[in-house]
Coordinates of C-alpha atoms and ligand atoms in Angstrom, one line a residue:
M23 CA 17.3 76.2 -25.1
H24 CA 16.4 74.1 -22.3
N25 CA 19.3 71.7 -20.5
I26 CA 18.7 68.8 -18.3
Q27 CA 17.9 70.9 -15.0
D28 CA 14.6 71.6 -17.0
I29 CA 13.6 68.1 -17.8
I30 CA 14.4 67.0 -14.4
E31 CA 12.1 69.2 -12.7
A32 CA 9.3 68.8 -15.2
R33 CA 9.4 65.4 -14.3
D34 CA 9.3 65.4 -11.4
F35 CA 6.4 67.8 -10.9
I36 CA 4.7 65.1 -13.5
L37 CA 5.9 62.6 -11.0
S38 CA 4.0 64.7 -7.6
K39 CA 1.1 64.3 -9.2
T40 CA 0.5 61.0 -10.1
D41 CA 2.0 57.5 -8.0
Q42 CA 1.6 55.9 -12.3
S43 CA 4.4 55.1 -14.2
P44 CA 4.1 55.8 -18.2
K45 CA 6.0 53.1 -20.2
V46 CA 4.0 54.5 -23.6
G47 CA 4.0 58.1 -25.2
L48 CA 0.6 59.1 -27.1
I49 CA 1.1 62.7 -29.1
L50 CA -2.5 62.8 -29.9
G51 CA -2.6 65.0 -33.2
S52 CA -5.8 67.4 -34.6
G53 CA -9.0 66.8 -33.5
L54 CA -7.4 63.6 -32.4
G55 CA -7.4 63.9 -28.5
N56 CA -10.3 62.7 -27.7
L57 CA -8.9 58.7 -27.2
A58 CA -7.2 60.7 -23.9
D59 CA -11.0 60.4 -22.7
E60 CA -10.4 56.9 -23.0
I61 CA -7.9 56.4 -20.3
E62 CA -8.6 55.1 -17.1
N63 CA -7.5 56.7 -13.5
P64 CA -6.8 59.6 -15.4
T65 CA -4.7 62.1 -14.1
S66 CA -4.5 65.6 -16.4
I67 CA -2.5 68.1 -16.6
P68 CA -2.5 71.3 -18.1
Y69 CA 0.8 72.3 -19.9
S70 CA 0.5 75.3 -18.3
E71 CA 1.6 74.0 -15.1
I72 CA 4.5 71.9 -16.4
P73 CA 7.3 74.2 -15.2
H74 CA 9.3 75.0 -18.6
F75 CA 6.5 73.5 -21.2
A76 CA 5.3 76.7 -23.4
K77 CA 1.7 76.9 -23.6
S78 CA -0.3 75.7 -27.2
S79 CA -3.1 77.9 -29.2
A80 CA -3.9 75.4 -31.7
I81 CA -7.9 74.9 -32.7
G82 CA -8.4 71.3 -31.8
H83 CA -5.7 71.0 -29.0
A84 CA -6.9 70.9 -24.9
N85 CA -3.2 71.4 -23.8
E86 CA -2.9 68.8 -21.2
L87 CA -0.8 65.6 -20.1
V88 CA -3.0 62.9 -19.9
I89 CA -1.7 59.5 -17.7
G90 CA -3.8 57.0 -16.7
T91 CA -4.0 53.0 -18.4
L92 CA -5.5 51.6 -21.8
N93 CA -6.0 48.6 -22.5
G94 CA -3.8 47.6 -20.0
K95 CA 0.0 49.7 -20.3
T96 CA 0.9 53.0 -18.2
V97 CA 1.0 55.7 -20.3
A98 CA 1.7 59.2 -21.1
A99 CA -1.4 61.2 -23.8
M100 CA -0.5 64.6 -24.9
K101 CA -3.4 65.6 -26.0
G102 CA -2.6 68.4 -28.1
R103 CA 1.4 69.4 -29.2
F104 CA 3.3 73.0 -30.1
H105 CA 3.6 73.7 -33.6
Y106 CA 6.3 75.4 -35.0
Y107 CA 4.0 77.6 -37.1
E108 CA 2.9 78.9 -33.7
G109 CA 5.8 80.0 -33.6
F110 CA 6.6 77.8 -31.2
S111 CA 10.5 76.9 -31.2
L112 CA 12.0 73.2 -32.2
D113 CA 13.1 73.1 -29.1
E114 CA 9.8 74.3 -27.0
V115 CA 8.2 71.7 -29.8
T116 CA 9.8 68.6 -28.6
F117 CA 10.7 69.9 -25.1
P118 CA 7.5 66.8 -24.0
V119 CA 9.4 64.1 -25.6
R120 CA 13.1 64.8 -23.9
V121 CA 10.0 64.7 -20.9
M122 CA 8.6 61.6 -21.9
K123 CA 12.2 60.3 -22.2
A124 CA 13.0 61.1 -18.5
L125 CA 9.6 59.8 -17.2
G126 CA 10.6 55.9 -18.5
I127 CA 8.9 56.3 -22.0
E128 CA 11.0 53.9 -24.8
N129 CA 8.0 54.2 -26.6
L130 CA 6.5 56.7 -28.5
I131 CA 3.1 56.7 -31.0
V132 CA 3.2 60.2 -32.5
T133 CA 0.4 61.2 -35.1
N134 CA -1.5 63.8 -37.4
A135 CA -3.8 65.5 -39.1
C136 CA -2.2 65.5 -42.6
G137 CA -3.1 65.9 -46.3
A138 CA -2.8 63.1 -49.0
V139 CA -0.8 63.5 -51.7
N140 CA -0.2 60.4 -52.4
T141 CA -3.0 60.5 -55.2
S142 CA -4.5 56.4 -54.8
F143 CA -5.4 57.8 -50.8
A144 CA -9.1 58.9 -50.1
P145 CA -9.6 61.1 -46.6
G146 CA -10.5 58.7 -43.3
D147 CA -7.3 56.4 -44.1
L148 CA -5.4 56.3 -41.5
M149 CA -1.5 55.8 -42.8
L150 CA 1.8 53.9 -40.9
I151 CA 4.8 56.6 -41.1
T152 CA 7.3 54.3 -43.1
D153 CA 9.7 57.6 -42.8
H154 CA 10.0 61.2 -43.3
I155 CA 11.2 64.4 -45.3
N156 CA 12.1 67.2 -43.7
L157 CA 10.6 69.8 -45.8
V158 CA 11.5 73.0 -43.5
A159 CA 14.9 73.9 -43.5
S160 CA 15.6 73.1 -39.4
N161 CA 16.5 70.8 -37.5
P162 CA 15.3 70.8 -33.4
L163 CA 19.5 69.4 -32.8
I164 CA 20.8 72.3 -33.8
G165 CA 22.7 73.5 -31.3
P166 CA 25.0 72.3 -28.8
N167 CA 24.2 68.4 -28.3
N168 CA 24.3 67.1 -24.9
D169 CA 25.9 63.6 -24.7
E170 CA 23.3 62.3 -22.2
L171 CA 20.6 62.9 -24.3
G172 CA 22.0 61.4 -27.5
T173 CA 24.9 61.4 -29.6
R174 CA 25.5 64.3 -32.5
F175 CA 24.7 62.5 -35.7
P176 CA 21.9 60.7 -35.1
D177 CA 21.0 57.9 -37.6
L178 CA 18.2 57.7 -39.2
S179 CA 17.3 55.1 -41.4
E180 CA 14.8 53.8 -39.5
V181 CA 13.2 56.5 -37.2
Y182 CA 9.7 55.2 -37.5
S183 CA 10.3 51.7 -35.5
K184 CA 10.3 48.1 -38.3
E185 CA 9.4 46.4 -35.3
L186 CA 5.8 48.6 -34.1
R187 CA 5.1 49.2 -37.8
N188 CA 4.5 45.3 -38.7
I189 CA 2.6 45.2 -35.1
A190 CA 0.4 47.8 -36.4
L191 CA 0.0 45.7 -39.4
E192 CA -1.3 43.0 -38.1
V193 CA -3.5 44.8 -35.6
A194 CA -4.9 46.5 -38.5
K195 CA -5.8 43.3 -40.4
K196 CA -7.4 41.7 -36.9
Q197 CA -9.2 45.0 -36.1
N198 CA -10.6 44.9 -40.6
I199 CA -8.8 48.4 -40.9
S200 CA -7.2 49.9 -44.2
L201 CA -3.9 51.0 -43.6
Q202 CA -2.3 53.5 -45.5
Q203 CA 2.1 53.1 -45.4
G204 CA 3.8 56.1 -47.2
V205 CA 6.2 58.4 -46.3
Y206 CA 5.4 61.8 -43.9
A207 CA 6.6 65.1 -45.7
W208 CA 6.5 67.9 -43.2
W209 CA 5.8 71.7 -43.9
S210 CA 6.5 74.5 -41.8
G211 CA 2.6 76.0 -42.5
P212 CA 0.3 77.9 -41.2
T213 CA -0.5 78.4 -45.0
Y214 CA -1.3 74.6 -46.7
E215 CA 0.9 74.1 -49.6
T216 CA 0.1 75.1 -53.1
P217 CA -0.7 73.0 -55.7
A218 CA 2.5 73.7 -57.3
E219 CA 3.9 72.1 -53.8
V220 CA 1.9 69.5 -53.7
R221 CA 3.2 68.0 -57.2
M222 CA 7.3 69.1 -56.0
I223 CA 6.2 66.6 -53.1
R224 CA 5.4 63.8 -54.6
T225 CA 8.5 64.2 -57.3
L226 CA 10.3 64.0 -54.5
G227 CA 8.8 60.9 -53.1
A228 CA 6.3 61.9 -49.9
D229 CA 3.0 60.5 -49.9
A230 CA 1.2 62.8 -47.2
V231 CA 2.1 66.1 -46.0
G232 CA 1.9 67.7 -42.9
M233 CA 2.4 70.5 -40.1
S234 CA 4.4 68.5 -37.2
T235 CA 5.8 64.9 -36.9
V236 CA 8.9 64.7 -37.8
P237 CA 10.6 67.0 -35.2
E238 CA 9.4 65.5 -32.4
A239 CA 10.7 62.3 -34.0
I240 CA 14.0 63.8 -34.8
V241 CA 14.1 63.7 -30.7
A242 CA 12.7 60.5 -29.7
K243 CA 15.3 58.7 -32.0
H244 CA 17.8 61.5 -31.3
G245 CA 16.8 60.1 -27.5
N246 CA 17.0 56.6 -28.6
M247 CA 13.2 56.3 -28.5
K248 CA 11.0 53.2 -30.9
I249 CA 8.5 55.5 -32.4
L250 CA 5.4 54.9 -34.2
G251 CA 3.5 57.5 -36.6
I252 CA 0.4 57.0 -37.4
S253 CA -1.7 59.9 -40.0
C254 CA -5.0 60.2 -40.8
L255 CA -5.5 62.0 -44.0
T256 CA -8.3 63.7 -43.5
N257 CA -8.0 65.8 -47.2
M258 CA -6.6 65.3 -50.3
A259 CA -3.6 67.7 -50.3
C260 CA -4.1 70.6 -52.5
G261 CA -5.0 71.1 -55.6
I262 CA -4.9 67.7 -56.0
L263 CA -9.4 67.9 -55.6
D264 CA -10.9 71.2 -57.3
Q265 CA -11.6 72.2 -54.0
P266 CA -10.2 74.2 -51.7
L267 CA -9.5 73.7 -48.5
N268 CA -10.2 74.1 -44.5
H269 CA -9.2 73.3 -41.4
E270 CA -12.8 73.3 -40.1
E271 CA -13.0 70.1 -42.8
V272 CA -9.4 68.6 -41.0
I273 CA -11.1 68.5 -37.5
E274 CA -14.2 67.0 -39.0
V275 CA -12.3 64.3 -40.8
A276 CA -10.1 63.0 -37.6
G277 CA -13.2 62.9 -35.2
Q278 CA -15.2 60.4 -38.5
V279 CA -12.7 58.3 -38.4
N280 CA -12.0 58.4 -34.0
T281 CA -13.3 55.4 -34.1
K282 CA -11.3 53.6 -36.2
F283 CA -8.3 55.1 -34.9
V284 CA -8.7 54.2 -31.4
G285 CA -9.9 51.4 -31.8
L286 CA -6.2 50.7 -33.8
I287 CA -4.2 52.5 -31.5
K288 CA -5.8 50.0 -28.6
G289 CA -5.4 47.6 -30.2
L290 CA -1.8 48.1 -30.6
L291 CA -1.2 49.0 -26.9
E292 CA -2.3 45.6 -26.3
A293 CA 0.0 43.6 -28.8
M294 CA 3.1 46.3 -27.7
Ligands
HPA29 N1 -1.4 70.1 -45.6 C1 -0.7 70.4 -44.1 N2 -1.5 70.0 -43.0 C2 -2.8 69.1 -43.1 C3 -3.3 69.1 -44.3 C4 -2.7 68.7 -45.5 O1 -3.6 69.2 -46.7 N3 -4.0 68.3 -44.2 C5 -4.2 68.2 -43.0 N4 -3.2 69.2 -41.7

């Protein structure tokens, strides 16, 4: 389990590489890392160099922290993230969020590629996360609580900031981007769900299912950050269409929505 000293060491290392002081954190999901290429005056720091960061190996992830400006805001963008299914502990998965908070970041935009469970959604749609369901029998806050980082029993009545969601809806409207809204269910992976599991997930009240985001959002909420979650629905979840799923398709569709996704995030940064 990481301690405050680890967080401080990671923060100080990052601050030794840049004079910029990021205000917004971005976690870029599978196939969505291109956004980091638009960051101006970038300082890119490989995760492998940052003290106490784990190393990610997922395809479609570049594994670096990019600090710079995007549409007038100083951002710290995670190009690639750590997944539970890679074998990282939830402490390792969420450590970068602790470091972002220590850097002074109060607003966190978390993105992902996921499957559409709601049959009125279509591949290529973007979805604003309104709430989540934790289907993984674990929680990143299990273990001793450090009161300096947050409270023992955090309230999750509004994980995904209503204020930021309203800004996102306005930006989407202005840009003529259709933005779905719904509940994201966290599935551990690395297997995709079975058709029966997708039916279960729909019955439980979720609109989308994916293998990330929830641990980071829980830790950000623990740290009292404001969170905005945006999902790229890359495919209909298993069993909805009569066809198998594959990761290449996920990356391909995420790439196809790149223009829309980048436009939305940039507009958001401007409006925040
Ligand atoms: N299920 C879980 N995770 C995913 C999916 C899916 O259908 N698509 C992309 N990530």
